mmCIF file of C-alpha atoms in Angstrom:
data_model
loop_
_atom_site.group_PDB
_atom_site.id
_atom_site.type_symbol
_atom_site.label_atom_id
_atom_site.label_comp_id
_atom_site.label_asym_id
_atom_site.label_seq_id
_atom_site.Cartn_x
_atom_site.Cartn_y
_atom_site.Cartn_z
ATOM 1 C CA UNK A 1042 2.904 -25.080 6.382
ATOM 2 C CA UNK A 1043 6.257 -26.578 5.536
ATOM 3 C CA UNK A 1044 6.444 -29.962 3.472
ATOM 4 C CA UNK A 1045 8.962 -31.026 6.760
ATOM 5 C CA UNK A 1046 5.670 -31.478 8.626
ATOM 6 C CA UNK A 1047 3.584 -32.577 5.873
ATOM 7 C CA UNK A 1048 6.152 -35.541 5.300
ATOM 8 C CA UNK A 1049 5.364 -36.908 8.545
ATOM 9 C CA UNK A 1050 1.912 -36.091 9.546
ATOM 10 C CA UNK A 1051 0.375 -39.733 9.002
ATOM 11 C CA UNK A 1052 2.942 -41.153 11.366
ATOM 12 C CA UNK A 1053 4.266 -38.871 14.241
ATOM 13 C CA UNK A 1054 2.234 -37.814 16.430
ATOM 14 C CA UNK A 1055 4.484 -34.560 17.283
ATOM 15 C CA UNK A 1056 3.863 -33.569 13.280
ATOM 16 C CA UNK A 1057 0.406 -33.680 13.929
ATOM 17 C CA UNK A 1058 0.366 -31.231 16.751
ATOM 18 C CA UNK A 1059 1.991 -28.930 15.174
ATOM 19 C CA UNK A 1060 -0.439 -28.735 11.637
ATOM 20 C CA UNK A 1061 -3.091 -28.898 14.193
ATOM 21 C CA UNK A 1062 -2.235 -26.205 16.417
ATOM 22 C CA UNK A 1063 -0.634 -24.241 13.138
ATOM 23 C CA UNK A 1064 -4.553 -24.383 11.651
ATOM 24 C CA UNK A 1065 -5.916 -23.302 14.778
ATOM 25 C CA UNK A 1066 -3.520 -19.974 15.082
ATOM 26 C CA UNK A 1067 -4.569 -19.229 11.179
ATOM 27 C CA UNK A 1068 -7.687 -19.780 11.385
ATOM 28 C CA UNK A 1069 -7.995 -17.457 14.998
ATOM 29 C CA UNK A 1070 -5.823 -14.779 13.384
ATOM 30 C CA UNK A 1071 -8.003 -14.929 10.008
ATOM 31 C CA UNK A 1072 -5.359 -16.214 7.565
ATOM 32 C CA UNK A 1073 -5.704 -18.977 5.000
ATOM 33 C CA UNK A 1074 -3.665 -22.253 5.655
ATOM 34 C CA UNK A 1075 -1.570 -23.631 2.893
ATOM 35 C CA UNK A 1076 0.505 -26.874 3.391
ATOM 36 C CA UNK A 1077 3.358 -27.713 0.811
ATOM 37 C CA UNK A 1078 4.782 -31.063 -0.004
ATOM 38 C CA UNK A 1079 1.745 -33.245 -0.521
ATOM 39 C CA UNK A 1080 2.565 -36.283 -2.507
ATOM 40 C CA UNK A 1081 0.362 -38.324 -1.144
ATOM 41 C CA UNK A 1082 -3.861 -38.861 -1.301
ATOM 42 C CA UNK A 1083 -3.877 -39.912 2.257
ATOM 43 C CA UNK A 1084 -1.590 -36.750 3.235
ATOM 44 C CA UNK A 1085 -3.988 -34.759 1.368
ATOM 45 C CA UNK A 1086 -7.187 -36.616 2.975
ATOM 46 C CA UNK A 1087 -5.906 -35.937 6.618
ATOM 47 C CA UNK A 1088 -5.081 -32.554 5.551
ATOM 48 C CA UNK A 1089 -8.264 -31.589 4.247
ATOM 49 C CA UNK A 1090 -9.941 -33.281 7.390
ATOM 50 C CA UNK A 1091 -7.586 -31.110 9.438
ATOM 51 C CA UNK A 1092 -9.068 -27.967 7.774
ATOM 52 C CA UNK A 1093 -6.540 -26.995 5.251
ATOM 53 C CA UNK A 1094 -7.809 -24.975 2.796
ATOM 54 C CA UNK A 1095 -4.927 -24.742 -0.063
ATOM 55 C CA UNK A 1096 -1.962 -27.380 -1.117
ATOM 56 C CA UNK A 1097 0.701 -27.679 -3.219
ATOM 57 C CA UNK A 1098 2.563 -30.541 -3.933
ATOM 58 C CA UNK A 1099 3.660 -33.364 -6.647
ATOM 59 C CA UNK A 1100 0.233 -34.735 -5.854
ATOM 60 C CA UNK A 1101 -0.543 -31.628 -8.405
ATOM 61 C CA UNK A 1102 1.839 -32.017 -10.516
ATOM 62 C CA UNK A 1103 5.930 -31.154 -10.983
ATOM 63 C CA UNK A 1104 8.055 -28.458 -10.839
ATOM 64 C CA UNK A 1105 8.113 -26.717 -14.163
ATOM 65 C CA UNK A 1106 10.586 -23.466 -15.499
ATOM 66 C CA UNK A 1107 8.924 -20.774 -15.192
ATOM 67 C CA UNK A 1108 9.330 -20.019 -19.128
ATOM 68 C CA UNK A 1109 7.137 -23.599 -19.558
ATOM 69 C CA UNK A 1110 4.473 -22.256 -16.558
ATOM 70 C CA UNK A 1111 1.330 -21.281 -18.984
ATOM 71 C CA UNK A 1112 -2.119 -20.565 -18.221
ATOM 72 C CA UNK A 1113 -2.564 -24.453 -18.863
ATOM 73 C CA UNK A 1114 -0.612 -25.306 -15.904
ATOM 74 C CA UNK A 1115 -2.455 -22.794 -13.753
ATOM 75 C CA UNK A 1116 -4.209 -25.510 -12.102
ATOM 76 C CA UNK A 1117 -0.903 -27.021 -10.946
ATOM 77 C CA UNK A 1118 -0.253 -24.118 -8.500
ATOM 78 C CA UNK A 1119 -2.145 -24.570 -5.650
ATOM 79 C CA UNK A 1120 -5.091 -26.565 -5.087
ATOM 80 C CA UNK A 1121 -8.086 -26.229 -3.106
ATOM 81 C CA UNK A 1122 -8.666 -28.454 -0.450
ATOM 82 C CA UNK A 1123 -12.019 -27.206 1.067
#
């Protein structure tokens, strides 16, 4: 799910309709949900109670070049939310 809706999903209501009804279409069609741009531990909170199941976000941690991305860093990628 794009950041755009991430962003405002604690304040507009239209936001959350659409991660809502975006996690009810994945989860019908069998596909995992990922939401980007968390930066926030109350964006990840209503995320999680939403039923996310992966996020990504400077909540995590920064952007890095690829030639500094180790194995160390792996947890930086994505996180699980369930």
């Amino acid at each position: 799910m794009d950041k755009s809706f991430t962003k405002g999903v604690l304040s507009r209501t239209d936001c959350q309709a659409v991660v809502a009804s975006s996690i009810a279409l994945a989860k019908g069609l069998g596909i995992t949900t990922t939401v980007e741009g968390i930066e926030t531990e109350e964006q990840l909170d209503y995320m999680r109670n939403a039923g996310v199941e992966l996020a990504q976000g400077y909540l995590f941690g920064k952007p890095v070049p690829m030639t500094e991305f180790g194995r160390d860093n792996a947890v930086m990628l994505t996180a699980l939310v369930a």
